[in-house]
PDB file of C-alpha atoms in Angstrom:
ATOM      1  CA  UNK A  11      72.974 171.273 159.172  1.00 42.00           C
ATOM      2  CA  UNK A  12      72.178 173.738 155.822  1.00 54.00           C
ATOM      3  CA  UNK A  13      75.357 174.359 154.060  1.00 52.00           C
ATOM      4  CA  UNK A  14      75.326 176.761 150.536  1.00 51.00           C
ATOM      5  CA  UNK A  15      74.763 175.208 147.291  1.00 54.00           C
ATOM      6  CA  UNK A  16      73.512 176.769 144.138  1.00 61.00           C
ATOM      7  CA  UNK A  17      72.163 179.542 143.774  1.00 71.00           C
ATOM      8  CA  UNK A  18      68.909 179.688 145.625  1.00 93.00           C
ATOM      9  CA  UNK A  19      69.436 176.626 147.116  1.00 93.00           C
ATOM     10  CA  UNK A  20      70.918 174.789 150.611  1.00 93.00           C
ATOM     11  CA  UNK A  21      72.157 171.769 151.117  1.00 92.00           C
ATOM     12  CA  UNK A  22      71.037 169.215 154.078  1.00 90.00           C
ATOM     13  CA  UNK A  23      73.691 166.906 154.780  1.00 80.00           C
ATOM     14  CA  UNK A  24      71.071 163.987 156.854  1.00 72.00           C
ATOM     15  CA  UNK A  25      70.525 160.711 157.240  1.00 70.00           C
ATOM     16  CA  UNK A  26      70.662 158.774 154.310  1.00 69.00           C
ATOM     17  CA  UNK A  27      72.092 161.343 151.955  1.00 73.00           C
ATOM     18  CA  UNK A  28      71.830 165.460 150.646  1.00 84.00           C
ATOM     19  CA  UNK A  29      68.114 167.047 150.522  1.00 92.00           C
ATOM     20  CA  UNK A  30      68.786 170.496 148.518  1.00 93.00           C
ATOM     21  CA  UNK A  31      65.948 173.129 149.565  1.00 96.00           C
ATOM     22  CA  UNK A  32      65.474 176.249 148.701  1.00 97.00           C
ATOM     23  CA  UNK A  33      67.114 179.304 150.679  1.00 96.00           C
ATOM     24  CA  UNK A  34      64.718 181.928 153.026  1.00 95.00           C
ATOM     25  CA  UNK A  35      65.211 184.694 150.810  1.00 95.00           C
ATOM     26  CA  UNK A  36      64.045 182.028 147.626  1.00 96.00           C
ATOM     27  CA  UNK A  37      61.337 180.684 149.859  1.00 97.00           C
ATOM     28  CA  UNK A  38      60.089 184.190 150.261  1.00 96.00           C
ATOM     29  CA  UNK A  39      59.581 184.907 146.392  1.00 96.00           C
ATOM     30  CA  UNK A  40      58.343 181.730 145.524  1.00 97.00           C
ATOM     31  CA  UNK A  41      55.580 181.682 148.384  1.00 97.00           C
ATOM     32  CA  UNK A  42      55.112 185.221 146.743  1.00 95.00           C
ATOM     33  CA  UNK A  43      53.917 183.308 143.637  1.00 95.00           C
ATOM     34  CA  UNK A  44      51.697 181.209 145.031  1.00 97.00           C
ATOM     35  CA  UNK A  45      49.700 183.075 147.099  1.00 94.00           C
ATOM     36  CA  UNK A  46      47.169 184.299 144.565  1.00 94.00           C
ATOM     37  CA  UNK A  47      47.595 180.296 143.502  1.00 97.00           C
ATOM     38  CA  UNK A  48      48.070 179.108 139.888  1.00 98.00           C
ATOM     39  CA  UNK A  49      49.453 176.668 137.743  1.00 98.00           C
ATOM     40  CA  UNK A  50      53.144 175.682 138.362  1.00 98.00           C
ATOM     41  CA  UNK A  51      55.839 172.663 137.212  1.00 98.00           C
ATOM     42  CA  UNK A  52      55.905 169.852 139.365  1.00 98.00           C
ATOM     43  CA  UNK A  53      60.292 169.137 139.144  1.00 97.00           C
ATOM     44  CA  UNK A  54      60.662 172.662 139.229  1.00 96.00           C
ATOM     45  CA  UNK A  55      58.733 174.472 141.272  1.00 97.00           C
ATOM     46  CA  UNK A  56      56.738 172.320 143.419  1.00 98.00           C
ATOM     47  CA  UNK A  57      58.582 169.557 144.448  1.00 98.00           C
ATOM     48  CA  UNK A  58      61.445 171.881 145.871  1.00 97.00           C
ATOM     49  CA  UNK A  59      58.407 174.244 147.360  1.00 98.00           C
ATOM     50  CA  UNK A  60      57.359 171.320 149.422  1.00 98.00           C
ATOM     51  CA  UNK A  61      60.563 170.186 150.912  1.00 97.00           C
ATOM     52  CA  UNK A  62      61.675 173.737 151.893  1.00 98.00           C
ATOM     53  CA  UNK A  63      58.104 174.398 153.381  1.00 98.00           C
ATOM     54  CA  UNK A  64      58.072 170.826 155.209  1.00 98.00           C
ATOM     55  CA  UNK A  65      61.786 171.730 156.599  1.00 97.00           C
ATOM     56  CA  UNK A  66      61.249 174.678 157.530  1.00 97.00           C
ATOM     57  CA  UNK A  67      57.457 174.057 159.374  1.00 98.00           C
ATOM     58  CA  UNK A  68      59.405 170.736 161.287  1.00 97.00           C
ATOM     59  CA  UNK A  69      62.343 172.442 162.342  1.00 96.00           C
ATOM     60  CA  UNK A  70      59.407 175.263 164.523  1.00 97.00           C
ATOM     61  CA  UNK A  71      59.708 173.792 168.328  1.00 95.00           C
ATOM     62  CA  UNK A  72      56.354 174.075 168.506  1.00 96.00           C
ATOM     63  CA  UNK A  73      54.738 173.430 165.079  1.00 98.00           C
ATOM     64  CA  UNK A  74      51.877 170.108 164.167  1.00 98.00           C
ATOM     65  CA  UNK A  75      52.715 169.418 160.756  1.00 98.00           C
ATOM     66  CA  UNK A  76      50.072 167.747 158.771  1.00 98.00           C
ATOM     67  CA  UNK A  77      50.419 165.836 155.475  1.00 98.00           C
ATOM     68  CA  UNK A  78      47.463 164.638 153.209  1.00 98.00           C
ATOM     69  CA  UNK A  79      47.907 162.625 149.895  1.00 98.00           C
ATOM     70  CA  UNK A  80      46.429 159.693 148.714  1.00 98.00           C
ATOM     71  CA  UNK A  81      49.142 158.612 146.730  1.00 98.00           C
ATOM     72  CA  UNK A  82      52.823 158.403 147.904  1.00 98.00           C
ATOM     73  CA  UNK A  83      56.163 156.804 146.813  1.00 98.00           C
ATOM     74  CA  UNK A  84      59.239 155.469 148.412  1.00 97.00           C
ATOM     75  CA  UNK A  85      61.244 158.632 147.538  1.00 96.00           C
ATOM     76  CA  UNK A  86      58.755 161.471 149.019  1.00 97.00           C
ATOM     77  CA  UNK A  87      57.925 158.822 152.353  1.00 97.00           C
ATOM     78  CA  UNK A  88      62.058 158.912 153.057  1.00 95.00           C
ATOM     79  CA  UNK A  89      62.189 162.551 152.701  1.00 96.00           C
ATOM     80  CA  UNK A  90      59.839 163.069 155.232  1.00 97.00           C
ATOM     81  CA  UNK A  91      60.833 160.976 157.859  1.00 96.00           C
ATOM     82  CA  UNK A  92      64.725 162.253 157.279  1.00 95.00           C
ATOM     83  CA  UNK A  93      63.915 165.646 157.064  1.00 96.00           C
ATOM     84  CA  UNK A  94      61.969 165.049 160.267  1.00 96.00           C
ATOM     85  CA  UNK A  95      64.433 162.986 161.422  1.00 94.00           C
ATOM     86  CA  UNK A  96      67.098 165.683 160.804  1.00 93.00           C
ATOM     87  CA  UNK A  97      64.774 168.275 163.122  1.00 94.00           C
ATOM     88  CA  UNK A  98      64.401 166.103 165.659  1.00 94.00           C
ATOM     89  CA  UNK A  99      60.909 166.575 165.213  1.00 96.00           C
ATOM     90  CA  UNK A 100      59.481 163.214 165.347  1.00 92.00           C
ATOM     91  CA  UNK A 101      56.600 164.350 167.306  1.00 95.00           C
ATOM     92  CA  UNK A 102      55.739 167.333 165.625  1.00 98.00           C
ATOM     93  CA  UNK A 103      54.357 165.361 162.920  1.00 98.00           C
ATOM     94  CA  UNK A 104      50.519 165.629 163.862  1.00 98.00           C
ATOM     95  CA  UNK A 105      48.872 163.541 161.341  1.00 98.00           C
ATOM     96  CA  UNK A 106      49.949 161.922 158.123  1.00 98.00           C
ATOM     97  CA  UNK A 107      46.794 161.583 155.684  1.00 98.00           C
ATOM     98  CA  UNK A 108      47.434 158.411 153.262  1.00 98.00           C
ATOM     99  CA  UNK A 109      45.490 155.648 151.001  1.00 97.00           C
ATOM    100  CA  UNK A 110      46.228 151.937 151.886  1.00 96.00           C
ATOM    101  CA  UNK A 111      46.971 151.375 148.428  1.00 97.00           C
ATOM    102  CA  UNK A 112      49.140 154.244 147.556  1.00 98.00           C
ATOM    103  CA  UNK A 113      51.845 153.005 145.284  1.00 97.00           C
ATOM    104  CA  UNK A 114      49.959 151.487 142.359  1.00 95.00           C
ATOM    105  CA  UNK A 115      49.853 147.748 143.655  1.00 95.00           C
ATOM    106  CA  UNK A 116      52.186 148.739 146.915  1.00 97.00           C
ATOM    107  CA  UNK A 117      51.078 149.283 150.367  1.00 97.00           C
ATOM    108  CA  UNK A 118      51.781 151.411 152.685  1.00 97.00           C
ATOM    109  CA  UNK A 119      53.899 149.100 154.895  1.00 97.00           C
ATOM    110  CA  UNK A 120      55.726 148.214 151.612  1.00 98.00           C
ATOM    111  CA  UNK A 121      56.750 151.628 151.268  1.00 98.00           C
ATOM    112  CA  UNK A 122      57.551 152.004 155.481  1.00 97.00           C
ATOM    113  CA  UNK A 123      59.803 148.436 155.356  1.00 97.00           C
ATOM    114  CA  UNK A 124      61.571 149.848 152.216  1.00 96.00           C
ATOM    115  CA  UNK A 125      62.328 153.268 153.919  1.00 96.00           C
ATOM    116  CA  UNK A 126      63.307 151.859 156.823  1.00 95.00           C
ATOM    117  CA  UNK A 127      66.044 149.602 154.796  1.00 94.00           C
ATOM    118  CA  UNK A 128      67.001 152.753 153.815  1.00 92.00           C
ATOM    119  CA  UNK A 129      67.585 154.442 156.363  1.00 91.00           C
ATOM    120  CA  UNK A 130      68.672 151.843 158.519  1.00 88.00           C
ATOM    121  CA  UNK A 131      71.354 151.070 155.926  1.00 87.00           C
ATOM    122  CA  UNK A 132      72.929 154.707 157.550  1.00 85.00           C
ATOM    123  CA  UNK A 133      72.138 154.222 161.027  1.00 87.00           C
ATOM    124  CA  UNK A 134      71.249 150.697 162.255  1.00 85.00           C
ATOM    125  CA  UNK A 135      70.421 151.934 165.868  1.00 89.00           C
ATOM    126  CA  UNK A 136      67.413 151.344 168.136  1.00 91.00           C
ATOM    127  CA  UNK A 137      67.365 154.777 168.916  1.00 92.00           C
ATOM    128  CA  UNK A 138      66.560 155.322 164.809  1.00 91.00           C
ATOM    129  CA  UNK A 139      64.130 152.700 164.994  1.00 91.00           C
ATOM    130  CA  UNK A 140      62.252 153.888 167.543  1.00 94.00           C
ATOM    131  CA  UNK A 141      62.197 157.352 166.152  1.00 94.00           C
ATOM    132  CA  UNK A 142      60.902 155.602 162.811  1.00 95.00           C
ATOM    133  CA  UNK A 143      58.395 153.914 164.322  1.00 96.00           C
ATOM    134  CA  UNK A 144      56.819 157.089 166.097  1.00 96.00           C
ATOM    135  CA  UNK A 145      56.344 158.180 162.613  1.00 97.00           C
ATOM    136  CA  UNK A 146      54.819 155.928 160.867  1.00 97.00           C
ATOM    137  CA  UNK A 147      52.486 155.479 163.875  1.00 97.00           C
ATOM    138  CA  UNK A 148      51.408 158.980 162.511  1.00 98.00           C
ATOM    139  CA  UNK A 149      50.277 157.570 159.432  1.00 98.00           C
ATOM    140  CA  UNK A 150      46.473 157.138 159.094  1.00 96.00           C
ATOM    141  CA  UNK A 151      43.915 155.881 156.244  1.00 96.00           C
ATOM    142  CA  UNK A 152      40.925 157.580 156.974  1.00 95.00           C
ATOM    143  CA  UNK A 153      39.224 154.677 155.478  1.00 92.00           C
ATOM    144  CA  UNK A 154      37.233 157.006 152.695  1.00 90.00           C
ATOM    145  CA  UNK A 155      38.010 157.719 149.271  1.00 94.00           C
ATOM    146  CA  UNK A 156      39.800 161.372 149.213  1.00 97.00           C
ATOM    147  CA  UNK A 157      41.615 163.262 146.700  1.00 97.00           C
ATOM    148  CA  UNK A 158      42.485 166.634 148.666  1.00 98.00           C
ATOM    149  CA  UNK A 159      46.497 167.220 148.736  1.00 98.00           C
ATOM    150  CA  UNK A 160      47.972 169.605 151.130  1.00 98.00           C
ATOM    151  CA  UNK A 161      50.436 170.168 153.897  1.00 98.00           C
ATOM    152  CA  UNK A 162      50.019 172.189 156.915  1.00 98.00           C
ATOM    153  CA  UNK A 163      51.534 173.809 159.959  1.00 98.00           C
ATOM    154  CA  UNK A 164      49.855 174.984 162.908  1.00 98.00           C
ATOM    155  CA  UNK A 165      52.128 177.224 165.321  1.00 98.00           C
ATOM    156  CA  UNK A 166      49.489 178.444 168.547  1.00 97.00           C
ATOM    157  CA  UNK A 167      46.169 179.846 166.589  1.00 98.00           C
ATOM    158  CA  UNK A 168      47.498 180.511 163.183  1.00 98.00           C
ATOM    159  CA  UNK A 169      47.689 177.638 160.621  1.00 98.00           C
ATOM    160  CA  UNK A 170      50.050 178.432 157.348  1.00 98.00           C
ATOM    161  CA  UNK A 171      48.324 175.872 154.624  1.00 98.00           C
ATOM    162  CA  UNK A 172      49.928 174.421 151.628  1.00 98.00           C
ATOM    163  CA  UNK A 173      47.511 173.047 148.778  1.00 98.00           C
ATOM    164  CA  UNK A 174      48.659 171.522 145.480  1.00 98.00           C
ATOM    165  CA  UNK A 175      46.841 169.452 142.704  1.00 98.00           C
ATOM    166  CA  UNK A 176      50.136 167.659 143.076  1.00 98.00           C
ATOM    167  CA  UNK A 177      50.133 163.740 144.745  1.00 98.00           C
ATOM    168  CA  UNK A 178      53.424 163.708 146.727  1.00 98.00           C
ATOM    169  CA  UNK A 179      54.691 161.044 143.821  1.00 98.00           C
ATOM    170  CA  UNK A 180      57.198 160.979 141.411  1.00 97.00           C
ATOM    171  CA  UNK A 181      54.476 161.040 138.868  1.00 97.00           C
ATOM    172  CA  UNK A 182      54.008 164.490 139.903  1.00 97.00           C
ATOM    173  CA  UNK A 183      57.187 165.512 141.393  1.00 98.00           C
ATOM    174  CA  UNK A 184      59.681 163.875 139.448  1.00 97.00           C
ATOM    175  CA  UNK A 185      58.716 165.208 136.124  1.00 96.00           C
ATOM    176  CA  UNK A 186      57.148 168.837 134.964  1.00 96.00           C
ATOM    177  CA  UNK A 187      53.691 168.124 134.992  1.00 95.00           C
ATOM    178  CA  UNK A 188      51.414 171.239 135.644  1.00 98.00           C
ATOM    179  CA  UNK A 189      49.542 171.201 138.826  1.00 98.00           C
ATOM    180  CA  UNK A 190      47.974 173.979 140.927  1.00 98.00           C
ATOM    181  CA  UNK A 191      49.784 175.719 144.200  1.00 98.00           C
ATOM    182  CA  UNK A 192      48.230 178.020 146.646  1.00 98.00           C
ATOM    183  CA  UNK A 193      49.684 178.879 150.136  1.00 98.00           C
ATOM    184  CA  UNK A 194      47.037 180.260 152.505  1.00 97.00           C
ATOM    185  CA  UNK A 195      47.542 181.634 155.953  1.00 98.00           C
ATOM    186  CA  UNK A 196      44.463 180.893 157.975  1.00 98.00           C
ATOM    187  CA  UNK A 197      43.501 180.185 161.818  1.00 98.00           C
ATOM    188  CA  UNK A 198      43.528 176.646 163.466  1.00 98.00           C
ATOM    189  CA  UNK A 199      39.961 176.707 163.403  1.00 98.00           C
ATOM    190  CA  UNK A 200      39.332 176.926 160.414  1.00 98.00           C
ATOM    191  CA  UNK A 201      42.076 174.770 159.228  1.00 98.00           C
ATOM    192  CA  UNK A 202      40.207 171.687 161.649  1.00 98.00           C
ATOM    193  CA  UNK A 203      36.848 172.596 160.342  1.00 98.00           C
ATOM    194  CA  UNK A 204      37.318 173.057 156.616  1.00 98.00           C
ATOM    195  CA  UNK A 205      40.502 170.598 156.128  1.00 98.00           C
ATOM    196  CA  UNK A 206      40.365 168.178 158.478  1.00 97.00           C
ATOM    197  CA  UNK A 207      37.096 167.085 159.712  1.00 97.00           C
ATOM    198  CA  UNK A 208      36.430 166.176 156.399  1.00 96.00           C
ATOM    199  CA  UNK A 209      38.828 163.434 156.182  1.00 95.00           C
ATOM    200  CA  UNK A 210      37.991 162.590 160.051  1.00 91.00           C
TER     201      UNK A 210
END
């Protein structure tokens, strides 16, 4: 459940603690400015761009979300699977795009047992677990070296596309460093052809 917080922003009260997000009418102006793309603070501007866009593509009944970043923390891997976890959207997760190494020396079943101490620290059922564990079967290392970072949601034949110079890292999100945004609106044709089959 959303409930008001500051200015521009709501509150989701999940599992395992408070994810603020920005607001629709926020979310509108913001994927105003990106549209054109440019360059934009990570803390700021991006990190909260990406949790509003990935709660509000996950809580569509009939959305595929996709995620691609070769490197990812502890922090950004929980808020996916909670906010996913809070839509009841386990399955709506399509594909999750990761390195094997993507926390400096840590794996990425170091970062899944830590999350799931986490979250299992809130609810210890099997239910959770098994909802966990559909996931992280989600997660895939396409076994080549990539760099690309983006997020997107395909609803039917239209695919709304997220793409950031950003990792999905506290390198990038937990401090202002300047990264390019762009949100693109494209078909799910051309979303498979020219972002995924490359990775694939």
């Amino acid at each position: 459940m959303a409930e008001s917080g500051s200015e521009g922003f709501e509150t989701l009260d999940g599992i395992g603690g408070d994810i603020d997000v920005w607001d629709k009418r926020t979310l509108k102006e913001k994927l105003g400015d990106v549209s054109d793309g440019g360059v934009f603070r990570g803390k700021d501007f991006i990190y909260p761009l990406w949790k509003t866009l990935l709660n509000k593509w996950l809580a569509y009944k009939t959305s595929k979300v996709y995620l691609v970043t070769p490197f990812l923390d502890e922090q950004r891997m929980q808020e996916v699977c909670r906010i996913a976890l809070l839509n009841e959207a386990d399955d709506r997760i399509a594909s999750f795009y990761v390195r094997e190494k993507c926390n400096f020396s840590k794996s990425i079943s170091d970062l899944q047992e830590t999350v799931t101490g986490e979250i299992k620290s809130d609810d210890k059922s099997k239910k959770m677990q098994t909802r966990l564990e559909s996931i992280y079967e989600k997660i895939v290392d396409p076994g080549k070296t990539f760099h690309a970072k983006f997020m997107c949601c395909v609803r039917g034949s239209k695919a709304e596309v997220f793409i950031t110079s950003a990792n999905f890292h506290g390198s990038h999100f937990d401090c202002n460093n300047l990264d390019t945004v762009q949100y693109i609106t494209t078909t799910k044709k051309n979303f498979e052809e020219r972002f995924l089959q490359p990775l694939t």
